[in-house]
Short mmCIF file of C-alpha atoms in Angstrom, two decimals:
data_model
loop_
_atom_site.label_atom_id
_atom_site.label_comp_id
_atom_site.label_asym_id
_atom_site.label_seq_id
_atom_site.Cartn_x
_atom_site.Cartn_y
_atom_site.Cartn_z
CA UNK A 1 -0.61 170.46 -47.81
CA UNK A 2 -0.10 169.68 -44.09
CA UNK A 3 2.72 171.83 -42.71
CA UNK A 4 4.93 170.48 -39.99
CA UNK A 5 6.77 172.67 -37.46
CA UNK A 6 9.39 171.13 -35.53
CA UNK A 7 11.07 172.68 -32.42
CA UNK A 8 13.58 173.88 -31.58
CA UNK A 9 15.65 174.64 -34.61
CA UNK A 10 19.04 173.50 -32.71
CA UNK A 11 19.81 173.09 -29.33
CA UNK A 12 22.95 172.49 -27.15
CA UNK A 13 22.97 169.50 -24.74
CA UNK A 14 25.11 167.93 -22.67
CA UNK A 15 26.05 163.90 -22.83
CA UNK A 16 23.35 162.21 -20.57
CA UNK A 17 21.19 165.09 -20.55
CA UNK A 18 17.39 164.11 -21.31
CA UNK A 19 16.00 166.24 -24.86
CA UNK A 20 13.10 166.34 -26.43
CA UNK A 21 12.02 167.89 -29.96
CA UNK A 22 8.44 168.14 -30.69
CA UNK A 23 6.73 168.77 -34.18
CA UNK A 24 3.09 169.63 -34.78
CA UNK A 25 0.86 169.16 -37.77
CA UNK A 26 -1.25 171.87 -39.28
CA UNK A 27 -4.00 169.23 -39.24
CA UNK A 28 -4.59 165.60 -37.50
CA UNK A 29 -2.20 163.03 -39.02
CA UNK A 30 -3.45 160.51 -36.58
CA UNK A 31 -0.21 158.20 -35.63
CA UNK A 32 1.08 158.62 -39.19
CA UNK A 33 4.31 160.05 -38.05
CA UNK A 34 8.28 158.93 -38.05
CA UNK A 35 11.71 160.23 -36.95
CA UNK A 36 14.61 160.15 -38.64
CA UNK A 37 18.52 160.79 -37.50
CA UNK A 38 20.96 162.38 -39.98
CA UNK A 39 24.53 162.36 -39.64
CA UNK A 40 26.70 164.82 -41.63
CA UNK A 41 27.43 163.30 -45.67
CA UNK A 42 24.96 160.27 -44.03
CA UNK A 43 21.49 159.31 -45.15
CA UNK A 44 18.81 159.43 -42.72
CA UNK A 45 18.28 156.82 -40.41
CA UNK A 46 14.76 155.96 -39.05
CA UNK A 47 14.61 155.73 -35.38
CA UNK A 48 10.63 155.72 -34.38
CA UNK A 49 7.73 154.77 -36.70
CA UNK A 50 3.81 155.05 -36.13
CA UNK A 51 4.59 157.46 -33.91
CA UNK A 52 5.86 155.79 -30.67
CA UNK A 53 7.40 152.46 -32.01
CA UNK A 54 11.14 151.66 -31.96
CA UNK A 55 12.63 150.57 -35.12
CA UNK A 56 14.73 147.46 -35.09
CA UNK A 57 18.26 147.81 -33.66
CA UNK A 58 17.39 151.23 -31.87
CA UNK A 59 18.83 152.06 -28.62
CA UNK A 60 15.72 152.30 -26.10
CA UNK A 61 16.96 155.76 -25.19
CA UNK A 62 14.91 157.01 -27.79
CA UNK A 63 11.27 157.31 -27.59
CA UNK A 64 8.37 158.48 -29.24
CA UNK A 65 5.05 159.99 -28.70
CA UNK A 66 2.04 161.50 -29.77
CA UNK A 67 -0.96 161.67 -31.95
CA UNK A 68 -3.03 163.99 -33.51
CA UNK A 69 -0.84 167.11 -34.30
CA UNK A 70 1.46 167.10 -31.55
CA UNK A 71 4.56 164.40 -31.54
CA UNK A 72 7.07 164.60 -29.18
CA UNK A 73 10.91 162.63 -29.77
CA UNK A 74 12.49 162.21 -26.35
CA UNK A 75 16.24 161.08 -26.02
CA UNK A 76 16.47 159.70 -21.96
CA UNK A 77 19.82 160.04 -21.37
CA UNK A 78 22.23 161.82 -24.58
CA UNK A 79 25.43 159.86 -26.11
CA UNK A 80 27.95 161.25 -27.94
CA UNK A 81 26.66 159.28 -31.03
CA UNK A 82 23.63 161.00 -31.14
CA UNK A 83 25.34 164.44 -32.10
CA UNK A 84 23.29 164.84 -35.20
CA UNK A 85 19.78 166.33 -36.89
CA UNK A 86 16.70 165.30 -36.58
CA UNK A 87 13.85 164.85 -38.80
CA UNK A 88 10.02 164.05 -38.36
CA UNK A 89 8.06 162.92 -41.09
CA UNK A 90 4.42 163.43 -41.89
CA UNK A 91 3.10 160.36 -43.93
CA UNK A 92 -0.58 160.61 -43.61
CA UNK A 93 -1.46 162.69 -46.91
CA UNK A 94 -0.28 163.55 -49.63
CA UNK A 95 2.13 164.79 -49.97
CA UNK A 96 4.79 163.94 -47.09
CA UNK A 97 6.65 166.44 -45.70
CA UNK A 98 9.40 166.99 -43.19
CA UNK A 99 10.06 168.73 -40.46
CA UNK A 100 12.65 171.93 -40.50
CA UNK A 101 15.18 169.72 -38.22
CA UNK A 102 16.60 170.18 -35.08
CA UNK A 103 20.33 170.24 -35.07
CA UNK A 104 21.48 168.93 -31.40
CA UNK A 105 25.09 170.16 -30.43
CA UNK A 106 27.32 169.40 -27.83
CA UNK A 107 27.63 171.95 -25.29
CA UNK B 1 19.50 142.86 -46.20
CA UNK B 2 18.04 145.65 -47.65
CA UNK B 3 20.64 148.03 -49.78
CA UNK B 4 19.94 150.71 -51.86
CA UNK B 5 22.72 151.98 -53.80
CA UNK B 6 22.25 155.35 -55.73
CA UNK B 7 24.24 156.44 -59.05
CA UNK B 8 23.99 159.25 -61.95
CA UNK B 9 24.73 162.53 -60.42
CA UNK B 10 27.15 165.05 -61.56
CA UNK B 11 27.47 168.54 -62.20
CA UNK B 12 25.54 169.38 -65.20
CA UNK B 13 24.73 172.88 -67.06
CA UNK B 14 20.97 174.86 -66.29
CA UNK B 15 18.64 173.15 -68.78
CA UNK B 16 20.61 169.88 -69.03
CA UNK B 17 19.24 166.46 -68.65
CA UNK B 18 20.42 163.86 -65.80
CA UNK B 19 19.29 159.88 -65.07
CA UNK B 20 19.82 158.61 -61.47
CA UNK B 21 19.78 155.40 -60.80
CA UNK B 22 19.05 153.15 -57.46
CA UNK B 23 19.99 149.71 -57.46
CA UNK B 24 18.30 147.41 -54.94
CA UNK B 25 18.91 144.36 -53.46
CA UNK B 26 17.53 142.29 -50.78
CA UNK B 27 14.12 143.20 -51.67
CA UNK B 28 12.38 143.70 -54.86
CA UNK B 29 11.36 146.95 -55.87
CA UNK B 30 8.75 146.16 -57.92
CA UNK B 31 6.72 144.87 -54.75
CA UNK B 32 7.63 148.22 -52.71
CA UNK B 33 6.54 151.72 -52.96
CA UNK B 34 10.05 153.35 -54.27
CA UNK B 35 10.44 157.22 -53.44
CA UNK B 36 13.21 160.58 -54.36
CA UNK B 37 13.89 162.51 -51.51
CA UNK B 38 15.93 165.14 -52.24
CA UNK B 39 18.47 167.63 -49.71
CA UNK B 40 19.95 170.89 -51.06
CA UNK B 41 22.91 171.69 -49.25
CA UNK B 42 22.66 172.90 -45.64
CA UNK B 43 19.07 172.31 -46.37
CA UNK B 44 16.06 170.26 -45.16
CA UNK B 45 14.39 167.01 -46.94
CA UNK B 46 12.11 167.04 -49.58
CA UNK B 47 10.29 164.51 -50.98
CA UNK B 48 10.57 164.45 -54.72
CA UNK B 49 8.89 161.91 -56.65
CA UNK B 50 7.07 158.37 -56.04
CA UNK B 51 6.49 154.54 -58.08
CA UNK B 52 3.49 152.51 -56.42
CA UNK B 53 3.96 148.83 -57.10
CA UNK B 54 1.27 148.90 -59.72
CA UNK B 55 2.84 151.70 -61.37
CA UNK B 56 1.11 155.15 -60.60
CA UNK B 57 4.10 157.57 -60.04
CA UNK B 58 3.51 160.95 -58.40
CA UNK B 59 5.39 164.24 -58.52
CA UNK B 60 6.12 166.83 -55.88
CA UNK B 61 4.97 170.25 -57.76
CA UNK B 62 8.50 171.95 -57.64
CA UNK B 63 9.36 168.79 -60.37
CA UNK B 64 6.40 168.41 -61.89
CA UNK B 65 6.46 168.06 -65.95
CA UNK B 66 10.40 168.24 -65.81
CA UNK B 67 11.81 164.86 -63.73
CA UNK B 68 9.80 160.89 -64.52
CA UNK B 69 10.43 158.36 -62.30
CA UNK B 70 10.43 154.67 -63.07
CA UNK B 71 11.83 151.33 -62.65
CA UNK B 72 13.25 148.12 -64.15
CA UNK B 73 11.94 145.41 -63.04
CA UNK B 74 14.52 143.06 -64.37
CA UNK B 75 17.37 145.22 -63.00
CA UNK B 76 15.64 145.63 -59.59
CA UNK B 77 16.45 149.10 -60.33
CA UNK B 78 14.60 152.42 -59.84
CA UNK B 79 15.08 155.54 -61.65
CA UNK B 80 15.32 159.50 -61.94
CA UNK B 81 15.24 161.34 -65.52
CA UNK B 82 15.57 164.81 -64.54
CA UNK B 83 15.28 167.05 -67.46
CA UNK B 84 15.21 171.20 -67.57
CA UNK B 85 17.35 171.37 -64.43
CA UNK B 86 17.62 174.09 -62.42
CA UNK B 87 20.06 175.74 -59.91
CA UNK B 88 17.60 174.78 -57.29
CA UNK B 89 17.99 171.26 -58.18
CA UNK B 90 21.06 171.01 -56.85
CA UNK B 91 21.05 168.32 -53.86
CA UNK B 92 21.68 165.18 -52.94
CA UNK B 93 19.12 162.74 -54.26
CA UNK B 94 18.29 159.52 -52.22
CA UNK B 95 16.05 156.91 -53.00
CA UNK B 96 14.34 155.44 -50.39
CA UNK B 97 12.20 152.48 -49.74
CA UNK B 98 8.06 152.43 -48.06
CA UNK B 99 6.91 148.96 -47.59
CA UNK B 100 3.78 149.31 -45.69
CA UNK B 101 2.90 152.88 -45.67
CA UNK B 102 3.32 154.72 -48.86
CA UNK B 103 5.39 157.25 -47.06
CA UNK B 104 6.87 155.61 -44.39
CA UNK B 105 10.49 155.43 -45.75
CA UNK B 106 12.24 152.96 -43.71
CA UNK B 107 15.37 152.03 -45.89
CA UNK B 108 17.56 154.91 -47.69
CA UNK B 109 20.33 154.96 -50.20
CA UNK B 110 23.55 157.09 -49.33
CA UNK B 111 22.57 159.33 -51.85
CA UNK B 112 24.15 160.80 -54.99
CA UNK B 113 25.20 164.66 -55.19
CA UNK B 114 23.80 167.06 -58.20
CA UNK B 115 24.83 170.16 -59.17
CA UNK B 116 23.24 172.22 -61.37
CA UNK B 117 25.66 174.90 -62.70
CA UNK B 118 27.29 176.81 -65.64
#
Protein backbone atom coordinates (compact mmCIF):
# COMPACT_ATOMS: atom_id res chain seq x y z
CA UNK A 1 0.00 0.00 0.00
CA UNK A 2 1.27 3.55 -0.68
CA UNK A 3 1.65 5.42 2.62
CA UNK A 4 1.04 9.13 2.73
CA UNK A 5 2.64 11.47 5.28
CA UNK A 6 1.25 14.78 5.61
CA UNK A 7 2.88 17.71 7.52
CA UNK A 8 2.58 19.26 9.95
CA UNK A 9 0.15 17.52 12.21
CA UNK A 10 -1.48 21.06 13.34
CA UNK A 11 -0.33 24.34 13.15
CA UNK A 12 -1.33 27.82 14.50
CA UNK A 13 -1.80 30.69 12.00
CA UNK A 14 -2.85 33.89 11.96
CA UNK A 15 -5.88 35.38 9.58
CA UNK A 16 -4.06 36.44 6.29
CA UNK A 17 -1.07 34.59 7.04
CA UNK A 18 0.17 32.42 3.92
CA UNK A 19 0.30 28.20 5.03
CA UNK A 20 1.21 25.48 3.39
CA UNK A 21 0.83 21.59 4.26
CA UNK A 22 2.69 19.19 2.19
CA UNK A 23 2.16 15.30 1.95
CA UNK A 24 4.48 12.81 0.30
CA UNK A 25 3.87 9.40 -1.17
CA UNK A 26 5.89 6.36 -0.33
CA UNK A 27 5.97 5.83 -4.11
CA UNK A 28 5.12 8.04 -7.41
CA UNK A 29 1.35 8.67 -7.62
CA UNK A 30 1.93 10.82 -10.60
CA UNK A 31 -0.83 13.83 -10.33
CA UNK A 32 -3.29 11.39 -8.77
CA UNK A 33 -3.72 13.46 -5.73
CA UNK A 34 -6.73 15.69 -3.99
CA UNK A 35 -7.37 17.87 -0.90
CA UNK A 36 -10.05 17.89 1.12
CA UNK A 37 -11.34 20.52 4.01
CA UNK A 38 -13.20 19.17 7.07
CA UNK A 39 -15.13 21.17 9.34
CA UNK A 40 -16.04 19.85 12.83
CA UNK A 41 -19.59 17.30 12.62
CA UNK A 42 -19.03 18.35 8.55
CA UNK A 43 -18.17 16.03 5.70
CA UNK A 44 -15.18 16.73 3.77
CA UNK A 45 -15.16 19.14 1.21
CA UNK A 46 -12.85 18.84 -1.89
CA UNK A 47 -10.88 21.87 -2.58
CA UNK A 48 -8.00 20.79 -5.29
CA UNK A 49 -8.13 17.76 -7.62
CA UNK A 50 -5.34 16.26 -10.02
CA UNK A 51 -3.15 17.78 -7.96
CA UNK A 52 -3.11 21.55 -8.76
CA UNK A 53 -6.73 22.15 -10.10
CA UNK A 54 -9.38 24.22 -8.28
CA UNK A 55 -12.64 22.63 -7.77
CA UNK A 56 -15.71 24.57 -8.74
CA UNK A 57 -16.79 27.34 -6.35
CA UNK A 58 -13.27 27.41 -4.55
CA UNK A 59 -11.84 30.55 -3.36
CA UNK A 60 -8.48 31.08 -5.48
CA UNK A 61 -6.66 31.43 -2.19
CA UNK A 62 -6.13 27.93 -2.28
CA UNK A 63 -3.70 26.26 -4.45
CA UNK A 64 -2.21 23.16 -5.27
CA UNK A 65 0.94 21.57 -6.36
CA UNK A 66 3.02 18.81 -7.06
CA UNK A 67 3.70 15.52 -8.63
CA UNK A 68 5.44 12.56 -8.06
CA UNK A 69 5.56 12.05 -4.20
CA UNK A 70 5.71 15.44 -3.02
CA UNK A 71 2.29 17.71 -3.04
CA UNK A 72 2.22 20.81 -1.52
CA UNK A 73 -1.53 22.74 -0.44
CA UNK A 74 -0.83 26.45 -0.11
CA UNK A 75 -3.54 28.85 1.44
CA UNK A 76 -2.26 32.72 0.09
CA UNK A 77 -3.71 34.72 2.46
CA UNK A 78 -5.83 32.70 5.73
CA UNK A 79 -9.72 33.54 6.51
CA UNK A 80 -11.38 32.83 9.40
CA UNK A 81 -13.48 30.22 7.43
CA UNK A 82 -10.74 28.18 6.77
CA UNK A 83 -10.23 27.21 10.57
CA UNK A 84 -10.49 23.54 9.89
CA UNK A 85 -8.47 20.03 8.92
CA UNK A 86 -7.09 19.10 6.11
CA UNK A 87 -6.90 16.02 4.17
CA UNK A 88 -4.88 14.79 1.02
CA UNK A 89 -5.89 11.92 -0.79
CA UNK A 90 -3.89 9.35 -2.68
CA UNK A 91 -6.05 7.92 -5.61
CA UNK A 92 -3.56 6.36 -7.86
CA UNK A 93 -3.62 2.60 -6.49
CA UNK A 94 -5.29 0.66 -4.76
CA UNK A 95 -6.16 1.18 -2.23
CA UNK A 96 -6.65 5.08 -1.47
CA UNK A 97 -5.51 6.39 1.47
CA UNK A 98 -5.42 9.63 3.38
CA UNK A 99 -3.28 11.71 4.81
CA UNK A 100 -2.93 11.99 8.89
CA UNK A 101 -4.47 15.73 8.62
CA UNK A 102 -3.32 18.88 9.53
CA UNK A 103 -5.47 20.66 12.00
CA UNK A 104 -4.91 24.63 11.35
CA UNK A 105 -5.78 26.80 14.52
CA UNK A 106 -6.11 30.25 15.10
CA UNK A 107 -3.39 31.77 16.92
CA UNK B 1 -27.33 18.98 -7.83
CA UNK B 2 -25.62 16.27 -6.51
CA UNK B 3 -26.90 15.06 -2.79
CA UNK B 4 -26.04 12.23 -1.00
CA UNK B 5 -27.99 11.59 1.99
CA UNK B 6 -26.77 8.79 4.42
CA UNK B 7 -29.12 6.68 6.91
CA UNK B 8 -28.90 3.34 9.19
CA UNK B 9 -26.55 4.02 11.96
CA UNK B 10 -27.10 3.49 15.56
CA UNK B 11 -25.57 2.11 18.47
CA UNK B 12 -25.58 -1.54 18.19
CA UNK B 13 -24.05 -4.49 20.49
CA UNK B 14 -20.24 -6.23 19.45
CA UNK B 15 -21.25 -8.91 16.93
CA UNK B 16 -24.49 -7.22 15.78
CA UNK B 17 -25.50 -6.58 12.28
CA UNK B 18 -26.17 -2.90 10.77
CA UNK B 19 -27.46 -1.68 6.97
CA UNK B 20 -26.56 1.93 5.94
CA UNK B 21 -28.07 3.39 3.44
CA UNK B 22 -27.15 6.46 0.89
CA UNK B 23 -29.74 7.91 -1.08
CA UNK B 24 -28.73 9.85 -4.20
CA UNK B 25 -30.08 12.25 -6.26
CA UNK B 26 -29.03 14.41 -9.01
CA UNK B 27 -26.97 11.77 -10.45
CA UNK B 28 -27.40 8.16 -10.85
CA UNK B 29 -25.42 5.88 -8.95
CA UNK B 30 -25.47 3.16 -11.01
CA UNK B 31 -23.31 5.19 -13.66
CA UNK B 32 -20.74 6.34 -10.79
CA UNK B 33 -18.16 4.60 -8.84
CA UNK B 34 -19.98 4.73 -5.18
CA UNK B 35 -17.46 4.48 -2.12
CA UNK B 36 -17.60 4.07 2.32
CA UNK B 37 -15.28 6.20 3.88
CA UNK B 38 -15.33 5.81 7.27
CA UNK B 39 -13.96 8.40 10.50
CA UNK B 40 -13.64 7.05 14.06
CA UNK B 41 -13.91 9.74 16.38
CA UNK B 42 -11.06 12.25 16.72
CA UNK B 43 -9.70 10.10 14.03
CA UNK B 44 -8.49 10.25 10.39
CA UNK B 45 -10.40 8.92 7.07
CA UNK B 46 -10.49 5.63 5.91
CA UNK B 47 -11.68 4.33 2.98
CA UNK B 48 -13.95 1.39 3.55
CA UNK B 49 -15.52 -0.29 0.77
CA UNK B 50 -16.21 0.37 -3.14
CA UNK B 51 -19.27 -0.48 -6.17
CA UNK B 52 -17.79 0.04 -9.83
CA UNK B 53 -20.63 0.77 -12.21
CA UNK B 54 -20.44 -2.71 -13.61
CA UNK B 55 -20.61 -4.13 -10.30
CA UNK B 56 -17.12 -5.33 -8.92
CA UNK B 57 -17.14 -4.12 -5.23
CA UNK B 58 -13.88 -4.04 -3.26
CA UNK B 59 -13.10 -4.19 0.45
CA UNK B 60 -10.55 -2.41 2.57
CA UNK B 61 -8.87 -5.50 4.61
CA UNK B 62 -9.87 -4.20 8.17
CA UNK B 63 -13.75 -5.14 6.66
CA UNK B 64 -13.07 -7.70 4.62
CA UNK B 65 -15.54 -10.93 4.86
CA UNK B 66 -17.68 -8.98 7.55
CA UNK B 67 -19.37 -5.60 5.69
CA UNK B 68 -20.98 -6.07 1.49
CA UNK B 69 -21.63 -3.20 -0.26
CA UNK B 70 -24.24 -2.76 -2.94
CA UNK B 71 -26.82 -0.77 -4.58
CA UNK B 72 -30.38 -0.41 -5.90
CA UNK B 73 -30.61 0.68 -8.91
CA UNK B 74 -34.26 1.48 -8.85
CA UNK B 75 -33.90 3.37 -5.53
CA UNK B 76 -30.77 5.24 -6.73
CA UNK B 77 -29.59 4.01 -3.52
CA UNK B 78 -26.26 2.56 -2.28
CA UNK B 79 -25.69 0.39 0.58
CA UNK B 80 -23.64 -0.88 3.74
CA UNK B 81 -24.47 -4.41 5.48
CA UNK B 82 -22.06 -4.45 8.18
CA UNK B 83 -22.17 -7.66 10.02
CA UNK B 84 -19.72 -8.99 13.10
CA UNK B 85 -19.16 -5.41 14.26
CA UNK B 86 -16.60 -4.40 16.24
CA UNK B 87 -15.68 -1.64 18.79
CA UNK B 88 -13.37 -0.37 16.18
CA UNK B 89 -16.16 0.10 13.88
CA UNK B 90 -17.40 2.75 15.54
CA UNK B 91 -17.35 6.00 13.17
CA UNK B 92 -19.07 7.98 11.12
CA UNK B 93 -19.74 6.36 7.78
CA UNK B 94 -20.05 8.58 4.58
CA UNK B 95 -20.70 7.62 1.26
CA UNK B 96 -19.14 9.39 -1.26
CA UNK B 97 -19.28 9.76 -4.95
CA UNK B 98 -15.95 9.18 -7.87
CA UNK B 99 -17.06 10.03 -11.28
CA UNK B 100 -13.97 10.00 -13.26
CA UNK B 101 -11.33 8.56 -11.16
CA UNK B 102 -12.23 5.58 -9.15
CA UNK B 103 -10.96 7.33 -6.10
CA UNK B 104 -11.33 10.73 -6.67
CA UNK B 105 -14.33 11.39 -4.30
CA UNK B 106 -15.70 14.64 -5.25
CA UNK B 107 -19.29 14.60 -3.67
CA UNK B 108 -19.86 13.32 0.13
CA UNK B 109 -22.84 12.56 2.26
CA UNK B 110 -23.00 14.21 5.85
CA UNK B 111 -22.47 11.00 7.18
CA UNK B 112 -24.25 8.73 9.67
CA UNK B 113 -22.69 7.95 13.27
CA UNK B 114 -22.09 4.09 14.51
CA UNK B 115 -21.39 2.88 17.61
CA UNK B 116 -20.45 -0.30 18.38
CA UNK B 117 -21.01 -1.01 22.11
CA UNK B 118 -22.45 -3.22 24.95
Amino acid sequence: DIQMTQSPSSLSASVGDRVTITCRASQGIRNDLGWYQQKPGKAPKRLIYAASSLQSGVPSRFSGSGSGTEFTLTISSLQPEDFATYYCLQHNSYPPGFGQGTKVEIK
Amino acid sequence: EVQLVESGGGLIQPGGSLRLSCAASGFTVSSNYMSWVRQAPGKGLEWVSVIYSGGSTYYADSVKGRFTISRDNSKNTLYLQMNSLRAEDTAVYYCARSWVERYDFDYWGQGTLVTVSS
